[in-house]
mmCIF file of C-alpha atoms in Angstrom:
data_model
loop_
_atom_site.group_PDB
_atom_site.id
_atom_site.type_symbol
_atom_site.label_atom_id
_atom_site.label_comp_id
_atom_site.label_asym_id
_atom_site.label_seq_id
_atom_site.Cartn_x
_atom_site.Cartn_y
_atom_site.Cartn_z
ATOM 1 C CA SER A 186 -1.338 14.923 20.899
ATOM 2 C CA SER A 187 2.168 13.959 19.932
ATOM 3 C CA GLY A 188 3.626 16.812 21.884
ATOM 4 C CA ILE A 189 5.408 18.205 18.871
ATOM 5 C CA ASN A 190 4.651 21.782 18.093
ATOM 6 C CA ALA A 191 3.817 22.306 14.421
ATOM 7 C CA GLU A 192 5.474 25.708 14.455
ATOM 8 C CA TRP A 193 8.786 24.438 15.791
ATOM 9 C CA PRO A 194 10.466 24.067 12.367
ATOM 10 C CA LEU A 195 9.594 27.669 11.568
ATOM 11 C CA ARG A 196 11.089 29.226 14.734
ATOM 12 C CA PRO A 197 14.746 29.583 13.567
ATOM 13 C CA GLY A 198 13.721 31.162 10.302
ATOM 14 C CA LYS A 199 11.325 33.535 11.941
ATOM 15 C CA LYS A 200 13.931 34.649 14.452
ATOM 16 C CA LEU A 201 16.326 35.412 11.651
ATOM 17 C CA GLN A 202 13.585 37.255 9.758
ATOM 18 C CA ASP A 203 12.775 39.265 12.924
ATOM 19 C CA SER A 204 16.494 40.233 13.239
ATOM 20 C CA PHE A 205 16.542 41.652 9.637
ATOM 21 C CA THR A 206 13.111 43.303 10.180
ATOM 22 C CA ALA A 207 14.508 45.091 13.252
ATOM 23 C CA VAL A 208 16.427 47.354 10.871
ATOM 24 C CA GLU A 209 13.284 48.492 9.321
ATOM 25 C CA LYS A 210 11.444 48.753 12.683
ATOM 26 C CA CYS A 211 14.227 50.829 14.314
ATOM 27 C CA ARG A 212 12.624 54.083 15.330
ATOM 28 C CA LYS A 213 15.613 56.065 14.147
ATOM 29 C CA PRO A 214 16.539 56.282 10.468
ATOM 30 C CA VAL A 215 19.011 53.676 9.262
ATOM 31 C CA ILE A 216 21.512 54.543 6.548
ATOM 32 C CA ALA A 217 23.134 51.652 4.734
ATOM 33 C CA ALA A 218 26.554 52.393 3.197
ATOM 34 C CA VAL A 219 27.406 49.504 0.812
ATOM 35 C CA HIS A 220 30.775 48.691 -0.744
ATOM 36 C CA GLY A 221 32.350 45.502 -2.206
ATOM 37 C CA ALA A 222 29.847 42.722 -2.764
ATOM 38 C CA CYS A 223 26.323 42.878 -1.376
ATOM 39 C CA ILE A 224 25.105 39.331 -1.868
ATOM 40 C CA GLY A 225 22.057 37.388 -0.471
ATOM 41 C CA GLY A 226 21.636 38.403 3.129
ATOM 42 C CA GLY A 227 23.329 41.663 2.451
ATOM 43 C CA ILE A 228 20.562 42.702 0.210
ATOM 44 C CA ASP A 229 17.971 41.423 2.771
ATOM 45 C CA LEU A 230 19.675 43.672 5.338
ATOM 46 C CA ILE A 231 19.864 46.843 3.266
ATOM 47 C CA CYS A 232 16.305 46.518 2.058
ATOM 48 C CA GLY A 233 15.232 47.346 5.642
ATOM 49 C CA ALA A 234 17.310 50.500 5.705
ATOM 50 C CA ASP A 235 15.799 53.937 5.114
ATOM 51 C CA ILE A 236 18.510 55.349 2.928
ATOM 52 C CA ARG A 237 20.992 53.274 0.892
ATOM 53 C CA LEU A 238 24.211 54.573 -0.527
ATOM 54 C CA MET A 239 26.708 52.554 -2.625
ATOM 55 C CA SER A 240 30.258 52.889 -3.775
ATOM 56 C CA SER A 241 30.917 52.554 -7.523
ATOM 57 C CA GLU A 242 32.783 49.279 -7.370
ATOM 58 C CA CYS A 243 29.969 47.551 -5.509
ATOM 59 C CA TYR A 244 27.625 45.092 -7.031
ATOM 60 C CA MET A 245 24.594 43.203 -5.623
ATOM 61 C CA GLN A 246 23.248 39.785 -6.191
ATOM 62 C CA VAL A 247 20.173 37.885 -4.951
ATOM 63 C CA LYS A 248 22.093 34.658 -4.865
ATOM 64 C CA GLU A 249 19.893 32.319 -2.966
ATOM 65 C CA VAL A 250 18.435 30.495 -6.070
ATOM 66 C CA ASP A 251 22.083 29.506 -6.922
ATOM 67 C CA ILE A 252 22.450 27.650 -3.638
ATOM 68 C CA GLY A 253 18.970 25.984 -3.893
ATOM 69 C CA ILE A 254 17.034 28.081 -1.397
ATOM 70 C CA VAL A 255 14.494 30.937 -1.465
ATOM 71 C CA ALA A 256 15.534 34.322 -0.223
ATOM 72 C CA ASP A 257 13.761 34.282 3.065
ATOM 73 C CA VAL A 258 14.609 37.248 5.265
ATOM 74 C CA GLY A 259 13.169 40.165 3.374
ATOM 75 C CA THR A 260 14.447 40.678 -0.222
ATOM 76 C CA ILE A 261 11.393 39.075 -1.866
ATOM 77 C CA GLN A 262 9.034 41.111 0.328
ATOM 78 C CA ARG A 263 10.825 44.506 0.335
ATOM 79 C CA LEU A 264 12.628 44.817 -2.953
ATOM 80 C CA PRO A 265 9.527 44.993 -5.141
ATOM 81 C CA LYS A 266 8.287 47.941 -3.047
ATOM 82 C CA ILE A 267 11.697 49.635 -3.322
ATOM 83 C CA VAL A 268 12.143 49.134 -7.079
ATOM 84 C CA GLY A 269 8.478 49.291 -8.138
ATOM 85 C CA ASN A 270 8.981 46.804 -10.936
ATOM 86 C CA GLN A 271 7.937 43.213 -10.139
ATOM 87 C CA SER A 272 9.259 41.890 -13.388
ATOM 88 C CA LEU A 273 12.759 43.196 -12.715
ATOM 89 C CA VAL A 274 12.736 41.911 -9.147
ATOM 90 C CA ASN A 275 11.615 38.515 -10.525
ATOM 91 C CA GLU A 276 14.585 38.599 -12.884
ATOM 92 C CA TYR A 277 17.026 39.409 -10.065
ATOM 93 C CA CYS A 278 15.663 36.728 -7.811
ATOM 94 C CA LEU A 279 15.226 33.923 -10.387
ATOM 95 C CA THR A 280 18.520 34.433 -12.297
ATOM 96 C CA ALA A 281 20.915 35.644 -9.499
ATOM 97 C CA ARG A 282 22.465 38.028 -12.016
ATOM 98 C CA LYS A 283 24.820 40.697 -10.774
ATOM 99 C CA ILE A 284 23.354 44.167 -10.326
ATOM 100 C CA SER A 285 25.927 46.953 -10.955
ATOM 101 C CA SER A 286 26.044 50.036 -8.776
ATOM 102 C CA ASP A 287 24.868 52.114 -11.771
ATOM 103 C CA GLU A 288 21.835 49.809 -12.227
ATOM 104 C CA ALA A 289 21.142 49.822 -8.551
ATOM 105 C CA ALA A 290 20.933 53.634 -8.580
ATOM 106 C CA ARG A 291 18.958 53.724 -11.868
ATOM 107 C CA VAL A 292 16.227 51.444 -10.583
ATOM 108 C CA GLY A 293 16.036 52.970 -7.149
ATOM 109 C CA ILE A 294 17.701 50.300 -4.900
ATOM 110 C CA VAL A 295 20.113 52.954 -3.770
ATOM 111 C CA SER A 296 19.723 56.747 -3.746
ATOM 112 C CA ARG A 297 23.280 57.553 -4.739
ATOM 113 C CA VAL A 298 26.509 55.952 -5.940
ATOM 114 C CA LEU A 299 29.752 57.547 -4.660
ATOM 115 C CA VAL A 300 33.040 57.205 -6.357
ATOM 116 C CA ASP A 301 34.745 55.154 -3.561
ATOM 117 C CA LYS A 302 34.244 53.776 -0.085
ATOM 118 C CA GLU A 303 35.735 56.825 1.722
ATOM 119 C CA SER A 304 33.431 59.358 -0.120
ATOM 120 C CA MET A 305 30.445 57.103 0.516
ATOM 121 C CA ILE A 306 31.173 56.888 4.154
ATOM 122 C CA GLU A 307 31.666 60.668 4.302
ATOM 123 C CA GLU A 308 28.331 61.136 2.585
ATOM 124 C CA ALA A 309 26.537 58.673 4.949
ATOM 125 C CA VAL A 310 27.951 60.509 8.006
ATOM 126 C CA ALA A 311 26.944 63.940 6.505
ATOM 127 C CA LEU A 312 23.416 62.644 5.935
ATOM 128 C CA ALA A 313 23.246 61.252 9.427
ATOM 129 C CA ALA A 314 24.324 64.662 10.794
ATOM 130 C CA GLN A 315 21.791 66.469 8.724
ATOM 131 C CA ILE A 316 19.002 64.182 9.907
ATOM 132 C CA ALA A 317 20.209 64.402 13.494
ATOM 133 C CA SER A 318 19.941 68.183 13.360
ATOM 134 C CA LYS A 319 16.234 67.938 12.928
ATOM 135 C CA SER A 320 13.575 67.479 15.643
ATOM 136 C CA PRO A 321 13.928 63.867 16.924
ATOM 137 C CA VAL A 322 10.098 63.697 17.327
ATOM 138 C CA ALA A 323 9.578 64.859 13.723
ATOM 139 C CA VAL A 324 12.230 62.495 12.331
ATOM 140 C CA GLN A 325 10.882 59.409 14.105
ATOM 141 C CA GLY A 326 7.324 60.321 13.250
ATOM 142 C CA THR A 327 8.246 60.865 9.598
ATOM 143 C CA LYS A 328 9.983 57.511 9.456
ATOM 144 C CA SER A 329 7.094 55.738 11.112
ATOM 145 C CA ASN A 330 4.629 57.265 8.747
ATOM 146 C CA LEU A 331 6.723 56.557 5.616
ATOM 147 C CA VAL A 332 6.927 52.864 6.479
ATOM 148 C CA TYR A 333 3.196 52.743 7.419
ATOM 149 C CA SER A 334 2.144 54.524 4.174
ATOM 150 C CA ARG A 335 4.247 52.212 2.026
ATOM 151 C CA ASP A 336 2.060 49.329 3.240
ATOM 152 C CA HIS A 337 -1.375 51.019 3.247
ATOM 153 C CA THR A 338 -3.715 53.039 1.034
ATOM 154 C CA VAL A 339 -3.060 56.773 0.518
ATOM 155 C CA GLN A 340 -6.233 57.455 2.598
ATOM 156 C CA GLU A 341 -5.061 55.236 5.477
ATOM 157 C CA GLY A 342 -1.729 57.016 5.486
ATOM 158 C CA LEU A 343 -3.343 60.371 5.462
ATOM 159 C CA ASP A 344 -5.632 59.449 8.347
ATOM 160 C CA ARG A 345 -2.678 58.104 10.359
ATOM 161 C CA VAL A 346 -0.432 61.134 9.830
ATOM 162 C CA ALA A 347 -3.405 63.509 10.708
ATOM 163 C CA LEU A 348 -3.836 61.628 13.969
ATOM 164 C CA TRP A 349 -0.080 61.578 14.543
ATOM 165 C CA ASN A 350 0.350 65.298 14.000
ATOM 166 C CA SER A 351 -2.621 66.164 16.155
ATOM 167 C CA ALA A 352 -1.033 64.194 19.070
ATOM 168 C CA MET A 353 2.406 65.780 18.389
ATOM 169 C CA LEU A 354 1.005 69.288 18.469
ATOM 170 C CA LEU A 355 0.515 68.727 22.220
ATOM 171 C CA GLY A 356 4.339 68.549 22.520
ATOM 172 C CA GLY A 357 6.775 71.370 22.087
ATOM 173 C CA ASP A 358 8.754 70.667 18.933
ATOM 174 C CA PRO A 359 6.252 71.893 16.298
ATOM 175 C CA ILE A 360 5.347 75.066 18.184
ATOM 176 C CA VAL A 361 8.943 75.974 18.759
ATOM 177 C CA ALA A 362 9.971 75.183 15.222
ATOM 178 C CA MET A 363 6.990 77.066 13.656
ATOM 179 C CA SER A 364 7.732 80.208 15.731
ATOM 180 C CA GLY A 365 11.094 80.440 14.133
ATOM 181 C CA ALA A 366 12.590 80.988 17.551
ATOM 182 C CA GLY A 367 13.766 77.501 18.220
ATOM 183 C CA GLU A 368 16.821 75.762 16.935
ATOM 184 C CA PHE A 369 17.592 72.209 17.715
ATOM 185 C CA GLU A 370 21.002 71.476 19.197
ATOM 186 C CA ASP A 371 23.683 69.941 17.094
ATOM 187 C CA PRO A 372 24.169 66.237 17.808
#
Protein backbone atom coordinates (compact mmCIF):
# COMPACT_ATOMS: atom_id res chain seq x y z
CA SER A 1 0.00 0.00 0.00
CA SER A 2 1.27 3.49 -0.81
CA GLY A 3 -0.02 4.83 2.50
CA ILE A 4 -2.24 7.37 0.72
CA ASN A 5 -5.86 7.31 1.76
CA ALA A 6 -8.09 7.33 -1.33
CA GLU A 7 -10.70 9.39 0.56
CA TRP A 8 -8.26 12.16 1.54
CA PRO A 9 -9.11 14.48 -1.39
CA LEU A 10 -12.81 14.30 -0.44
CA ARG A 11 -12.38 15.25 3.23
CA PRO A 12 -12.37 19.07 2.93
CA GLY A 13 -15.45 19.03 0.69
CA LYS A 14 -17.29 16.58 2.93
CA LYS A 15 -16.58 18.73 6.00
CA LEU A 16 -17.98 21.76 4.21
CA GLN A 17 -21.04 19.75 3.13
CA ASP A 18 -21.53 18.61 6.72
CA SER A 19 -21.43 22.21 7.96
CA PHE A 20 -24.24 23.18 5.55
CA THR A 21 -26.21 20.02 6.34
CA ALA A 22 -26.03 20.94 10.04
CA VAL A 23 -28.63 23.64 9.34
CA GLU A 24 -31.08 21.00 8.13
CA LYS A 25 -30.17 18.58 10.92
CA CYS A 26 -30.60 21.17 13.68
CA ARG A 27 -33.33 19.79 15.94
CA LYS A 28 -34.91 23.20 16.25
CA PRO A 29 -36.58 24.95 13.30
CA VAL A 30 -34.30 27.27 11.34
CA ILE A 31 -35.71 30.42 9.72
CA ALA A 32 -33.67 32.03 6.95
CA ALA A 33 -34.24 35.76 6.42
CA VAL A 34 -32.63 36.67 3.09
CA HIS A 35 -31.88 40.17 1.81
CA GLY A 36 -29.47 41.59 -0.73
CA ALA A 37 -27.85 38.99 -2.99
CA CYS A 38 -28.09 35.29 -2.17
CA ILE A 39 -25.50 33.70 -4.42
CA GLY A 40 -23.87 30.26 -4.56
CA GLY A 41 -23.19 29.14 -1.01
CA GLY A 42 -25.96 31.42 0.23
CA ILE A 43 -28.52 29.31 -1.63
CA ASP A 44 -26.83 26.15 -0.35
CA LEU A 45 -27.24 27.47 3.20
CA ILE A 46 -30.87 28.57 2.99
CA CYS A 47 -31.92 25.33 1.27
CA GLY A 48 -31.27 23.62 4.60
CA ALA A 49 -33.55 26.03 6.48
CA ASP A 50 -37.10 25.06 7.41
CA ILE A 51 -38.69 28.41 6.58
CA ARG A 52 -37.28 30.95 4.13
CA LEU A 53 -38.31 34.61 3.94
CA MET A 54 -36.93 37.18 1.50
CA SER A 55 -36.98 40.92 1.14
CA SER A 56 -38.28 42.32 -2.15
CA GLU A 57 -34.93 43.71 -3.37
CA CYS A 58 -33.21 40.35 -2.96
CA TYR A 59 -32.21 38.07 -5.79
CA MET A 60 -30.71 34.58 -5.86
CA GLN A 61 -28.26 32.96 -8.21
CA VAL A 62 -26.76 29.47 -8.42
CA LYS A 63 -23.47 30.92 -9.65
CA GLU A 64 -21.04 28.00 -9.46
CA VAL A 65 -21.21 27.13 -13.18
CA ASP A 66 -19.92 30.65 -13.96
CA ILE A 67 -16.76 30.02 -11.94
CA GLY A 68 -16.11 26.56 -13.36
CA ILE A 69 -17.30 24.35 -10.50
CA VAL A 70 -20.37 22.32 -9.58
CA ALA A 71 -22.55 23.48 -6.69
CA ASP A 72 -21.39 21.01 -4.08
CA VAL A 73 -22.80 21.77 -0.64
CA GLY A 74 -26.52 21.17 -1.05
CA THR A 75 -28.27 23.23 -3.73
CA ILE A 76 -28.28 20.45 -6.35
CA GLN A 77 -29.60 17.96 -3.81
CA ARG A 78 -32.13 20.12 -1.90
CA LEU A 79 -33.46 22.69 -4.37
CA PRO A 80 -35.28 20.14 -6.60
CA LYS A 81 -37.19 18.91 -3.55
CA ILE A 82 -38.03 22.47 -2.50
CA VAL A 83 -39.18 23.64 -5.94
CA GLY A 84 -40.60 20.36 -7.24
CA ASN A 85 -39.58 21.16 -10.81
CA GLN A 86 -36.36 19.49 -11.96
CA SER A 87 -36.35 21.29 -15.30
CA LEU A 88 -36.46 24.69 -13.60
CA VAL A 89 -33.71 23.74 -11.15
CA ASN A 90 -31.63 22.49 -14.07
CA GLU A 91 -32.11 25.88 -15.72
CA TYR A 92 -31.03 27.74 -12.57
CA CYS A 93 -27.93 25.58 -12.10
CA LEU A 94 -26.86 25.39 -15.75
CA THR A 95 -27.36 29.06 -16.67
CA ALA A 96 -26.65 30.88 -13.39
CA ARG A 97 -29.49 33.25 -14.21
CA LYS A 98 -30.75 35.56 -11.48
CA ILE A 99 -33.90 34.56 -9.63
CA SER A 100 -35.96 37.55 -8.49
CA SER A 101 -37.70 37.60 -5.12
CA ASP A 102 -41.09 37.35 -6.89
CA GLU A 103 -39.98 34.28 -8.82
CA ALA A 104 -38.46 32.73 -5.68
CA ALA A 105 -41.83 33.04 -3.94
CA ARG A 106 -43.82 31.88 -6.97
CA VAL A 107 -41.81 28.65 -7.34
CA GLY A 108 -41.65 27.95 -3.61
CA ILE A 109 -38.02 28.68 -2.76
CA VAL A 110 -39.27 31.15 -0.14
CA SER A 111 -42.61 31.19 1.62
CA ARG A 112 -42.98 34.97 1.60
CA VAL A 113 -41.45 38.16 0.23
CA LEU A 114 -41.53 41.19 2.52
CA VAL A 115 -41.27 44.77 1.35
CA ASP A 116 -37.91 45.49 2.99
CA LYS A 117 -35.22 44.09 5.26
CA GLU A 118 -36.77 45.50 8.45
CA SER A 119 -40.24 44.04 7.85
CA MET A 120 -38.68 40.73 6.85
CA ILE A 121 -36.69 40.53 10.08
CA GLU A 122 -39.79 41.48 12.09
CA GLU A 123 -41.72 38.69 10.38
CA ALA A 124 -38.91 36.17 10.99
CA VAL A 125 -38.84 37.09 14.70
CA ALA A 126 -42.66 36.86 14.91
CA LEU A 127 -42.60 33.42 13.27
CA ALA A 128 -39.87 32.29 15.68
CA ALA A 129 -41.91 33.51 18.64
CA GLN A 130 -45.02 31.75 17.37
CA ILE A 131 -43.11 28.48 16.95
CA ALA A 132 -41.42 28.91 20.35
CA SER A 133 -44.85 29.21 21.99
CA LYS A 134 -45.61 25.59 21.01
CA SER A 135 -44.58 22.40 22.76
CA PRO A 136 -40.82 21.95 22.17
CA VAL A 137 -41.34 18.19 21.95
CA ALA A 138 -44.05 18.62 19.29
CA VAL A 139 -42.05 21.20 17.32
CA GLN A 140 -38.88 19.10 17.24
CA GLY A 141 -40.86 15.96 16.44
CA THR A 142 -42.72 17.72 13.64
CA LYS A 143 -39.47 19.01 12.13
CA SER A 144 -37.84 15.58 12.35
CA ASN A 145 -40.81 13.90 10.69
CA LEU A 146 -41.13 16.56 7.97
CA VAL A 147 -37.49 16.04 6.95
CA TYR A 148 -37.81 12.25 7.17
CA SER A 149 -41.03 12.20 5.11
CA ARG A 150 -39.50 14.37 2.39
CA ASP A 151 -36.93 11.64 1.70
CA HIS A 152 -39.14 8.56 2.15
CA THR A 153 -42.39 7.09 0.87
CA VAL A 154 -45.72 8.21 2.32
CA GLN A 155 -46.10 4.84 4.05
CA GLU A 156 -42.62 5.02 5.59
CA GLY A 157 -43.42 8.50 6.85
CA LEU A 158 -46.73 7.35 8.32
CA ASP A 159 -45.08 4.38 10.03
CA ARG A 160 -42.39 6.59 11.54
CA VAL A 161 -44.78 9.26 12.82
CA ALA A 162 -47.05 6.59 14.34
CA LEU A 163 -44.08 5.16 16.22
CA TRP A 164 -42.91 8.67 17.16
CA ASN A 165 -46.29 9.71 18.55
CA SER A 166 -46.80 6.48 20.46
CA ALA A 167 -43.46 7.11 22.18
CA MET A 168 -44.35 10.78 22.80
CA LEU A 169 -47.66 9.86 24.43
CA LEU A 170 -45.59 8.51 27.31
CA GLY A 171 -44.46 12.09 27.98
CA GLY A 172 -46.61 14.89 29.37
CA ASP A 173 -46.91 17.42 26.54
CA PRO A 174 -49.70 15.78 24.48
CA ILE A 175 -51.81 14.90 27.48
CA VAL A 176 -51.60 18.39 28.97
CA ALA A 177 -52.30 20.00 25.59
CA MET A 178 -55.26 17.74 24.79
CA SER A 179 -56.84 18.34 28.20
CA GLY A 180 -57.05 22.04 27.36
CA ALA A 181 -55.70 22.80 30.81
CA GLY A 182 -52.10 23.34 29.82
CA GLU A 183 -50.49 26.34 28.30
CA PHE A 184 -46.87 26.46 27.37
CA GLU A 185 -44.85 29.31 28.79
CA ASP A 186 -43.90 32.19 26.56
CA PRO A 187 -40.26 31.99 25.45
